[in-house]
Amino acid sequence: MNSTSTHFVPPRRVNIYEPLHQFGMWGETFKSNIGNGNINTPSHIIIPNNQKLDNNLSEDTSHGTPLIFDQETSTSRHPDKIKRRLAQNREAAKKSRLRKKAYVQQLETSRLKLIQLEQELDRARQQGFYVGNGIDTSTTTSLGFSENMNPGIAAFEMEYGQWIEEQNKQICELRTVLQGHVGDVELRLLVEIAMKHYFDLFRMKSAAAKEDVFFVMSGMWRTSAERFFLWIGGFRPSDLIKVLLPHFDVMTDQQILDVCNLRQSCQQAEDALSQGMEKLQHTLADCVAGGRLGEGNYIPQVNSAMERAEASVSFVNQADHLRHETLQQMDRILTTRQAARGLLALGEYFQRLRALSSSWATRHREPT
């Protein structure tokens, strides 16, 4: 097979999706369905990306923290109640800043741990634990390293572990707040924090994909049950919408229509990305399998495959961009309380998948 017979174009260019002319570029399809509102999407949910989630924003000048008010309600309240509400918002904003500060401190601690691990690896090299160009896996296992591990991926795994811990705390907080009698102002703050937490994950994955895109796409950083549903380094947004829909409060007919249109747009974008990814896999396989048998020199094939493998990083970023946009669109369609319930349901869904993985791994086999 001749490796030069297949020409691959990175997914940034239009002609990688030539077989998908009925959809066009997935990004154009998604934007036309959601951003422009000209296909299946009602025009009233078209919101510019830079528009805030709520137009009634004011700012506490003492802390620089945005506060959200309902003008009609706030003007009719007693001044003491308004002052009490302001104090509550300042306290909530203070707690948010403390949580962010703690998270930054955790990242710094992880960075120091990574430096320590790198020093241990250097000592292992000096003590002769390397055999030729390979690694003595029995030794590196005790150090917490594998043959394909690199510092960037090690840092990502530690960051992701901390991300999971923070998500579990947010889930508990959302559950407590939804069971109590908390106003939309405090609830909106929690929703925005939870949304940003997912956006942080997408940023972490983008950096990790540059280090080792195959590791990110394989999902080895997730549990086995999560990997069962994996699609280009994450979950299909259309599937998550289907999972979350039954957990929302009573929705209006217009909200149901908007969510259904959003799910349809996600499916079209997912199909375009999946077909583009399939084309990349075929091209990469042709590159690796090229050349004559028995030569023993794989460098030309590997170098050619490396150039094409870099395009897979773009697929991970585009898939996460689709997940990012879907979260934002859902937040715009839903009320604050519905969005909070959706984020709680999403977090609990991932928790249940991780619990399933743990139970399956520790199950007791019945004697045959």
XYZ file of C-alpha atoms in Angstrom:
368
model
C 0.000 0.000 0.000
C 1.374 3.383 -0.932
C 1.212 5.906 1.922
C 1.202 8.803 -0.525
C -2.032 7.682 -2.178
C -4.186 9.200 0.535
C -4.122 12.923 1.028
C -5.364 14.146 4.371
C -6.239 17.736 5.136
C -6.416 18.882 8.800
C -9.918 19.491 10.122
C -9.357 23.240 10.207
C -9.893 23.360 6.469
C -13.258 22.999 4.770
C -12.384 20.104 2.461
C -11.947 17.607 5.296
C -15.731 17.513 5.476
C -16.346 17.236 1.704
C -18.330 13.969 2.217
C -20.561 15.933 4.605
C -21.718 18.587 2.171
C -25.268 18.143 3.419
C -24.116 19.379 6.812
C -21.169 21.651 5.882
C -18.583 22.297 8.520
C -19.961 21.194 11.881
C -19.185 24.589 13.309
C -21.182 26.320 10.581
C -24.080 23.901 11.118
C -24.049 24.453 14.848
C -23.826 28.223 14.480
C -26.575 28.339 11.823
C -28.883 26.165 13.919
C -28.222 27.894 17.204
C -26.527 31.210 16.599
C -28.526 32.412 13.564
C -31.808 30.665 14.334
C -32.577 29.912 10.676
C -32.873 26.111 11.049
C -35.191 24.633 13.662
C -34.154 27.145 16.288
C -36.613 29.829 17.411
C -35.242 33.312 17.006
C -35.941 34.292 20.590
C -33.095 32.098 21.933
C -30.494 33.735 19.669
C -28.131 35.499 22.042
C -24.705 36.916 21.171
C -21.828 35.090 22.813
C -20.678 38.167 24.682
C -24.108 38.900 26.165
C -24.461 38.323 29.893
C -26.837 35.713 31.252
C -28.867 38.422 32.895
C -29.312 42.005 31.760
C -30.189 43.280 35.218
C -26.655 43.443 36.570
C -25.318 45.851 39.141
C -22.002 45.862 40.970
C -21.019 46.106 44.578
C -18.334 48.792 44.464
C -16.706 47.669 47.695
C -15.892 44.201 46.369
C -16.231 44.518 42.598
C -18.603 41.551 42.566
C -21.496 41.486 40.093
C -24.878 41.201 41.762
C -28.139 40.304 40.103
C -31.429 41.981 40.980
C -34.986 41.947 39.808
C -35.742 45.659 39.482
C -39.515 45.453 40.002
C -39.164 43.274 43.094
C -36.258 45.157 44.648
C -37.943 48.547 44.432
C -41.032 47.298 46.216
C -39.144 45.829 49.181
C -38.485 47.511 52.477
C -35.050 49.191 52.602
C -33.963 46.901 55.436
C -34.679 43.865 53.313
C -32.640 45.347 50.469
C -29.700 45.925 52.805
C -29.993 42.387 54.112
C -30.000 41.056 50.556
C -26.911 43.102 49.722
C -25.132 41.705 52.758
C -26.062 38.157 51.772
C -24.731 38.703 48.259
C -21.464 40.120 49.560
C -21.062 37.102 51.821
C -21.762 34.700 48.927
C -19.243 36.513 46.734
C -16.658 36.345 49.525
C -17.148 32.594 49.854
C -16.748 32.230 46.100
C -13.444 34.103 46.165
C -12.209 31.938 49.039
C -13.090 28.780 47.105
C -11.211 30.043 44.072
C -8.206 30.936 46.218
C -8.211 27.455 47.753
C -8.367 25.897 44.295
C -5.353 27.938 43.139
C -3.459 26.829 46.236
C -4.299 23.205 45.432
C -2.918 23.656 41.915
C 0.293 25.096 43.336
C 0.602 22.124 45.688
C 0.134 19.785 42.718
C 2.843 21.616 40.813
C 5.271 21.094 43.704
C 4.364 17.409 43.852
C 5.011 17.124 40.128
C 8.455 18.672 40.562
C 9.173 16.146 43.313
C 8.109 13.258 41.054
C 10.334 14.548 38.267
C 13.252 14.659 40.686
C 12.563 11.052 41.691
C 12.518 10.046 38.047
C 15.854 11.784 37.490
C 17.321 9.874 40.434
C 15.943 6.656 38.944
C 17.697 7.423 35.664
C 20.977 8.034 37.473
C 20.691 4.719 39.341
C 20.444 2.773 36.089
C 16.778 1.866 36.005
C 16.693 2.398 32.241
C 17.526 -0.560 30.029
C 18.601 0.655 26.610
C 15.810 2.845 25.256
C 13.165 1.162 27.406
C 12.140 1.451 31.041
C 12.146 -1.182 33.739
C 8.389 -1.219 34.363
C 8.687 -2.891 37.766
C 10.711 0.053 39.042
C 8.707 2.808 37.402
C 5.490 1.307 38.690
C 6.719 1.771 42.239
C 7.478 5.399 41.417
C 3.998 5.981 40.014
C 5.150 6.291 36.365
C 4.371 4.238 33.286
C 6.314 3.924 30.069
C 4.192 6.490 28.224
C 3.768 8.926 31.096
C 5.172 12.424 30.712
C 5.171 15.355 33.141
C 2.358 17.159 31.310
C 0.036 14.158 31.545
C 1.026 13.544 35.180
C 0.089 17.138 35.976
C -3.224 16.734 34.131
C -4.132 13.614 36.097
C -3.458 15.379 39.402
C -5.435 18.425 38.282
C -8.304 16.208 37.203
C -8.332 14.466 40.589
C -8.657 17.859 42.263
C -11.316 18.811 39.732
C -13.371 15.777 40.772
C -13.040 16.680 44.460
C -14.231 20.227 43.802
C -17.112 18.969 41.676
C -18.271 16.682 44.496
C -18.307 19.678 46.856
C -20.335 21.700 44.365
C -22.833 18.874 43.973
C -23.385 18.727 47.735
C -23.812 22.501 47.855
C -26.307 22.512 44.986
C -28.282 19.688 46.578
C -28.462 21.529 49.912
C -29.466 24.833 48.328
C -32.173 23.304 46.144
C -33.698 21.581 49.162
C -33.793 24.857 51.100
C -35.399 28.221 50.477
C -32.700 30.201 48.726
C -33.339 33.054 46.317
C -32.341 33.146 42.678
C -29.454 35.536 43.380
C -27.507 33.003 45.453
C -28.599 30.174 43.156
C -27.342 32.032 40.086
C -23.924 32.442 41.725
C -23.676 28.683 42.289
C -24.763 27.975 38.712
C -22.078 30.262 37.301
C -19.402 28.671 39.507
C -20.432 25.175 38.379
C -20.455 26.215 34.719
C -16.986 27.731 35.005
C -15.789 24.515 36.616
C -16.687 22.570 33.455
C -15.036 25.224 31.290
C -11.854 24.783 33.370
C -11.936 21.074 32.549
C -12.076 21.829 28.822
C -9.055 24.118 29.208
C -7.143 21.393 31.095
C -7.957 18.823 28.413
C -6.797 21.131 25.630
C -3.396 21.493 27.308
C -3.168 17.740 27.936
C -4.089 16.940 24.318
C -1.051 18.900 23.141
C 1.086 16.674 25.386
C -0.514 13.337 24.423
C -3.711 13.436 22.392
C -3.988 9.636 22.308
C -4.040 9.533 26.105
C -6.837 12.112 26.272
C -8.935 10.439 23.573
C -8.487 6.986 25.090
C -10.136 8.213 28.296
C -7.629 6.414 30.526
C -7.991 9.288 32.990
C -11.654 8.354 33.466
C -13.255 5.312 35.061
C -14.147 2.246 33.005
C -17.906 2.938 32.964
C -17.286 6.505 31.789
C -15.024 5.219 28.998
C -17.898 3.027 27.819
C -19.790 6.198 26.763
C -16.759 8.170 25.600
C -16.808 10.124 22.320
C -13.735 12.115 21.190
C -12.417 12.579 24.717
C -15.749 13.220 26.422
C -19.506 12.677 26.335
C -21.877 13.379 23.464
C -23.794 16.576 24.310
C -26.941 15.202 22.664
C -26.857 12.143 24.931
C -26.425 14.289 28.055
C -29.417 16.445 27.072
C -31.505 13.287 26.805
C -30.293 12.110 30.225
C -30.996 15.442 31.934
C -34.350 16.307 30.373
C -36.516 14.258 32.791
C -34.919 15.970 35.817
C -35.957 19.534 35.007
C -38.890 21.243 36.682
C -42.065 21.708 34.670
C -41.023 23.243 31.352
C -43.020 25.448 29.025
C -43.832 24.255 25.505
C -41.359 26.788 24.136
C -38.572 25.534 26.407
C -39.213 21.946 25.319
C -39.070 23.023 21.672
C -35.840 24.934 22.223
C -34.179 21.992 23.980
C -35.255 19.571 21.237
C -33.862 21.892 18.554
C -30.618 22.204 20.487
C -30.303 18.426 20.743
C -30.913 18.051 17.013
C -28.221 20.630 16.244
C -25.808 18.800 18.555
C -26.474 15.525 16.753
C -25.694 17.108 13.374
C -22.433 18.569 14.681
C -21.513 15.244 16.307
C -22.150 13.371 13.050
C -19.918 15.778 11.130
C -17.117 15.449 13.695
C -17.456 11.654 13.822
C -17.175 11.308 10.046
C -14.208 13.657 9.968
C -12.561 11.620 12.727
C -13.218 8.399 10.824
C -11.529 9.853 7.742
C -8.525 10.833 9.858
C -8.278 7.286 11.260
C -8.279 5.779 7.757
C -5.611 8.228 6.602
C -3.471 7.555 9.661
C -3.787 3.786 9.184
C -2.680 4.105 5.553
C 0.385 6.098 6.620
C 1.438 3.585 9.263
C 0.867 0.593 6.945
C 2.732 2.156 4.008
C 6.131 1.066 2.714
C 7.517 -2.342 1.851
C 7.493 -5.329 4.142
C 10.738 -6.497 5.686
C 12.572 -3.163 5.427
C 12.829 -2.779 9.197
C 12.891 0.993 8.851
C 9.641 2.574 10.034
C 10.893 6.147 10.365
C 9.332 7.483 7.114
C 5.939 5.981 7.958
C 6.069 7.168 11.569
C 7.064 10.702 10.586
C 4.253 10.883 8.062
C 1.760 9.561 10.607
C 2.970 12.070 13.205
C 2.053 14.986 10.964
C -1.463 13.651 10.511
C -1.890 12.674 14.162
C -1.514 16.319 15.157
C -4.885 16.979 13.502
C -6.579 14.844 16.170
C -5.800 17.578 18.740
C -8.134 19.844 16.795
C -10.902 17.237 16.984
C -10.628 17.114 20.785
C -10.813 20.905 20.974
C -13.788 21.070 18.597
C -15.669 18.392 20.545
C -15.084 20.280 23.797
C -16.151 23.515 22.102
C -19.425 21.807 21.193
C -19.862 20.712 24.815
C -19.030 24.255 25.985
C -21.604 25.838 23.650
C -24.260 23.294 24.604
C -23.885 24.102 28.301
C -24.220 27.807 27.581
C -27.277 27.336 25.370
C -28.984 25.154 27.989
C -28.347 27.837 30.609
C -29.943 30.448 28.347
C -33.022 28.344 27.691
C -33.655 27.312 31.312
C -34.566 29.327 34.370
C -31.979 29.706 37.135
C -33.587 26.990 39.252
C -33.912 24.644 36.275
C -30.253 25.221 35.374
C -29.237 24.416 38.960
C -31.248 21.186 38.847
C -29.661 20.310 35.510
C -26.129 20.809 36.831
C -26.968 18.730 39.897
C -28.358 15.945 37.706
C -25.286 16.099 35.455
C -22.892 15.853 38.403
C -24.827 12.983 39.988
C -24.871 11.149 36.643
C -21.071 11.185 36.523
C -20.922 10.154 40.195
C -23.141 7.147 39.469
C -20.960 6.093 36.549
C -17.884 6.250 38.774
C -19.720 4.243 41.454
C -20.656 1.664 38.812
C -16.997 1.358 37.807
C -15.942 0.850 41.424
C -18.649 -1.744 42.082
C -17.837 -3.624 38.906
C -14.121 -3.694 39.682
C -14.684 -5.052 43.213
C -17.585 -7.398 42.454
C -17.520 -10.910 43.955
C -17.693 -13.541 41.271
C -20.000 -16.422 41.992
C -18.316 -19.838 41.992
C -18.886 -21.766 38.803
